[in-house]
Amino acid sequence: MAKTQLNVRVDEGTARAARERALERGMSVNRYIEELVRQDTGEAGHTFVEAAADFMKQYESVFAEEFGADREGTREGRR
């Protein structure tokens, strides 16, 4: 993916917070900002849902065996 430079101006407190959060996560400020924008636009959420759906398809038989219809009453009793 080609990169485009984007310059923004923020107050010092916001800049400090961005640097601190990026450091806590072990990433650059650029990457941190990219992830925030992706989350805000829903890209990360869609990626997660797609990955979860693929996981469920892959392990559907395992879940059916473990949590099949015969255990339905057990789950209801836990509520």
XYZ file of N, CA, C and O in Angstrom:
316
model
N 0.855 -1.167 0.000
C 0.000 0.000 0.000
C 0.902 1.232 0.000
O 1.798 1.357 0.817
N 0.628 2.143 -0.903
C 1.398 3.388 -0.967
C 1.069 4.250 0.245
O -0.050 4.249 0.743
N 2.063 4.968 0.698
C 1.888 5.843 1.859
C 1.802 7.287 1.398
O 2.482 7.697 0.466
N 0.982 8.062 2.071
C 0.837 9.490 1.828
C 1.161 10.215 3.111
O 0.707 9.811 4.187
N 1.941 11.242 3.005
C 2.275 12.024 4.192
C 1.129 12.962 4.512
O 0.576 13.624 3.641
N 0.775 13.006 5.785
C -0.303 13.861 6.268
C 0.230 14.616 7.470
O 0.663 14.009 8.443
N 0.221 15.910 7.406
C 0.682 16.730 8.534
C -0.517 17.299 9.268
O -1.418 17.848 8.656
N -0.522 17.138 10.570
C -1.608 17.678 11.389
C -1.010 18.464 12.548
O 0.102 18.215 12.987
N -1.764 19.385 13.041
C -1.345 20.165 14.204
C -2.283 19.840 15.348
O -3.502 19.865 15.203
N -1.687 19.501 16.489
C -2.458 19.218 17.696
C -1.790 19.942 18.854
O -0.616 20.310 18.779
N -2.536 20.133 19.928
C -1.933 20.781 21.094
C -0.926 19.834 21.738
O -0.919 18.632 21.477
N -0.059 20.371 22.574
C 1.028 19.591 23.165
C 0.508 18.419 23.994
O 1.085 17.338 23.982
N -0.596 18.612 24.700
C -1.153 17.526 25.501
C -1.590 16.341 24.642
O -1.360 15.182 24.998
N -2.210 16.632 23.512
C -2.637 15.578 22.598
C -1.428 14.869 21.999
O -1.403 13.637 21.904
N -0.417 15.643 21.617
C 0.807 15.054 21.056
C 1.481 14.149 22.086
O 1.916 13.033 21.768
N 1.554 14.609 23.321
C 2.179 13.832 24.392
C 1.396 12.530 24.615
O 1.977 11.461 24.738
N 0.078 12.640 24.649
C -0.756 11.453 24.854
C -0.564 10.452 23.716
O -0.456 9.242 23.960
N -0.499 10.929 22.486
C -0.291 10.043 21.333
C 1.055 9.339 21.439
O 1.155 8.132 21.205
N 2.097 10.078 21.791
C 3.423 9.473 21.934
C 3.435 8.421 23.045
O 3.997 7.341 22.876
N 2.820 8.749 24.181
C 2.791 7.819 25.315
C 2.032 6.545 24.974
O 2.479 5.441 25.281
N 0.855 6.686 24.358
C 0.047 5.512 24.019
C 0.746 4.649 22.985
O 0.721 3.422 23.064
N 1.381 5.274 22.002
C 2.115 4.516 20.992
C 3.260 3.751 21.646
O 3.473 2.564 21.360
N 3.985 4.407 22.538
C 5.096 3.767 23.238
C 4.604 2.591 24.077
O 5.205 1.510 24.064
N 3.496 2.770 24.789
C 2.916 1.696 25.597
C 2.573 0.484 24.744
O 2.662 -0.657 25.207
N 2.169 0.736 23.513
C 1.773 -0.351 22.611
C 2.927 -0.859 21.756
O 2.740 -1.769 20.944
N 4.097 -0.242 21.926
C 5.263 -0.691 21.176
C 5.197 -0.396 19.695
O 5.638 -1.198 18.877
N 4.632 0.733 19.341
C 4.506 1.089 17.928
C 4.841 2.561 17.728
O 4.922 3.320 18.686
N 5.024 2.926 16.480
C 5.293 4.327 16.158
C 4.015 5.145 16.295
O 2.897 4.596 16.282
N 4.186 6.442 16.414
C 3.015 7.330 16.465
C 2.245 7.220 15.152
O 1.008 7.210 15.143
N 2.955 7.128 14.035
C 2.280 6.966 12.743
C 1.361 5.747 12.752
O 0.193 5.833 12.347
N 1.896 4.612 13.190
C 1.107 3.381 13.208
C -0.077 3.502 14.171
O -1.184 3.041 13.876
N 0.148 4.125 15.314
C -0.914 4.336 16.292
C -2.060 5.146 15.683
O -3.231 4.767 15.783
N -1.715 6.236 15.011
C -2.743 7.084 14.379
C -3.461 6.313 13.270
O -4.689 6.380 13.150
N -2.708 5.549 12.471
C -3.330 4.731 11.426
C -4.367 3.786 12.024
O -5.473 3.640 11.493
N -4.002 3.128 13.123
C -4.929 2.190 13.750
C -6.162 2.887 14.299
O -7.273 2.365 14.201
N -5.981 4.071 14.873
C -7.144 4.823 15.369
C -8.109 5.153 14.238
O -9.330 5.012 14.390
N -7.575 5.573 13.108
C -8.432 5.924 11.968
C -9.127 4.672 11.437
O -10.326 4.701 11.147
N -8.403 3.573 11.334
C -9.022 2.323 10.863
C -10.144 1.888 11.790
O -11.200 1.449 11.340
N -9.907 1.984 13.096
C -10.950 1.613 14.059
C -12.164 2.517 13.898
O -13.301 2.058 13.932
N -11.915 3.803 13.723
C -12.999 4.763 13.600
C -13.815 4.534 12.325
O -15.019 4.737 12.318
N -13.160 4.098 11.273
C -13.865 3.873 10.015
C -14.410 2.459 9.897
O -15.011 2.101 8.896
N -14.189 1.637 10.925
C -14.769 0.311 10.960
C -13.946 -0.779 10.306
O -14.339 -1.934 10.331
N -12.812 -0.455 9.727
C -12.012 -1.467 9.045
C -11.573 -2.564 10.001
O -11.662 -3.747 9.689
N -11.108 -2.198 11.171
C -10.645 -3.191 12.143
C -11.800 -4.079 12.593
O -11.642 -5.292 12.734
N -12.963 -3.489 12.812
C -14.127 -4.272 13.221
C -14.544 -5.269 12.167
O -14.845 -6.425 12.485
N -14.548 -4.848 10.917
C -14.907 -5.763 9.837
C -13.889 -6.896 9.721
O -14.263 -8.050 9.525
N -12.618 -6.566 9.855
C -11.566 -7.582 9.793
C -11.747 -8.598 10.910
O -11.634 -9.806 10.687
N -12.040 -8.117 12.114
C -12.257 -9.022 13.248
C -13.446 -9.935 12.996
O -13.366 -11.151 13.230
N -14.543 -9.394 12.533
C -15.747 -10.194 12.309
C -15.491 -11.247 11.234
O -15.896 -12.401 11.378
N -14.790 -10.870 10.173
C -14.467 -11.835 9.123
C -13.579 -12.954 9.658
O -13.794 -14.125 9.356
N -12.579 -12.602 10.462
C -11.693 -13.605 11.037
C -12.458 -14.519 11.987
O -12.243 -15.741 12.001
N -13.352 -13.946 12.783
C -14.157 -14.756 13.706
C -15.068 -15.708 12.932
O -15.216 -16.876 13.316
N -15.660 -15.239 11.856
C -16.527 -16.095 11.040
C -15.732 -17.241 10.419
O -16.193 -18.391 10.405
N -14.544 -16.939 9.918
C -13.685 -17.988 9.359
C -13.317 -19.008 10.425
O -13.318 -20.217 10.170
N -13.002 -18.531 11.623
C -12.657 -19.424 12.736
C -13.827 -20.341 13.050
O -13.652 -21.550 13.225
N -15.024 -19.777 13.142
C -16.202 -20.576 13.479
C -16.481 -21.616 12.399
O -16.843 -22.751 12.707
N -16.303 -21.254 11.129
C -16.504 -22.228 10.050
C -15.496 -23.362 10.172
O -15.834 -24.526 9.998
N -14.256 -23.008 10.459
C -13.190 -23.996 10.546
C -13.428 -24.975 11.694
O -13.149 -26.156 11.571
N -13.937 -24.484 12.817
C -14.104 -25.318 14.004
C -15.568 -25.613 14.324
O -15.900 -26.006 15.442
N -16.441 -25.483 13.348
C -17.874 -25.689 13.558
C -18.173 -27.075 14.129
O -18.944 -27.219 15.076
N -17.529 -28.097 13.602
C -17.802 -29.457 14.080
C -17.353 -29.649 15.524
O -18.007 -30.343 16.295
N -16.259 -29.020 15.906
C -15.767 -29.117 17.276
C -16.756 -28.456 18.233
O -17.094 -29.011 19.275
N -17.253 -27.275 17.862
C -18.230 -26.589 18.705
C -19.537 -27.369 18.783
O -20.143 -27.470 19.846
N -19.967 -27.919 17.657
C -21.208 -28.700 17.653
C -21.080 -29.910 18.561
O -22.008 -30.249 19.298
N -19.929 -30.565 18.519
C -19.715 -31.733 19.372
C -19.704 -31.355 20.855
O -20.295 -32.016 21.687
N -19.037 -30.255 21.164
C -18.893 -29.827 22.555
C -20.157 -29.163 23.106
O -20.529 -29.359 24.252
N -20.808 -28.348 22.288
C -21.935 -27.541 22.775
C -23.205 -27.813 21.983
O -24.022 -26.921 21.784
N -23.395 -29.017 21.532
C -24.534 -29.377 20.698
C -25.873 -29.205 21.381
O -25.978 -28.780 22.530
N -26.933 -29.592 20.683
C -28.308 -29.421 21.154
C -28.575 -30.149 22.462
O -29.396 -29.707 23.262
N -27.858 -31.259 22.719
C -28.103 -31.997 23.952
C -27.683 -31.219 25.189
O -28.077 -31.536 26.294
N -26.911 -30.155 25.027
C -26.472 -29.343 26.166
C -27.276 -28.056 26.286
O -27.005 -27.239 27.137
N -28.253 -27.878 25.442
C -29.054 -26.649 25.436
C -29.668 -26.374 26.801
O -29.633 -25.269 27.301
N -30.237 -27.377 27.434
C -30.855 -27.199 28.742
C -29.853 -26.804 29.805
O -30.165 -26.040 30.710
N -28.630 -27.297 29.708
C -27.586 -26.955 30.678
C -27.272 -25.471 30.594
O -27.141 -24.793 31.619
N -27.169 -24.940 29.399
C -26.885 -23.513 29.237
C -28.020 -22.661 29.773
O -27.809 -21.661 30.419
N -29.236 -23.078 29.517
C -30.385 -22.302 29.973
C -30.413 -22.240 31.485
O -30.764 -21.230 32.069
N -30.031 -23.326 32.155
C -30.068 -23.360 33.601
C -29.057 -22.457 34.274
O -29.177 -22.124 35.439
N -28.050 -21.997 33.551
C -27.003 -21.163 34.114
C -27.392 -19.687 34.163
O -26.740 -18.901 34.766
N -28.437 -19.318 33.513
C -28.806 -17.892 33.448
C -29.249 -17.353 34.742
O -29.741 -17.819 35.624
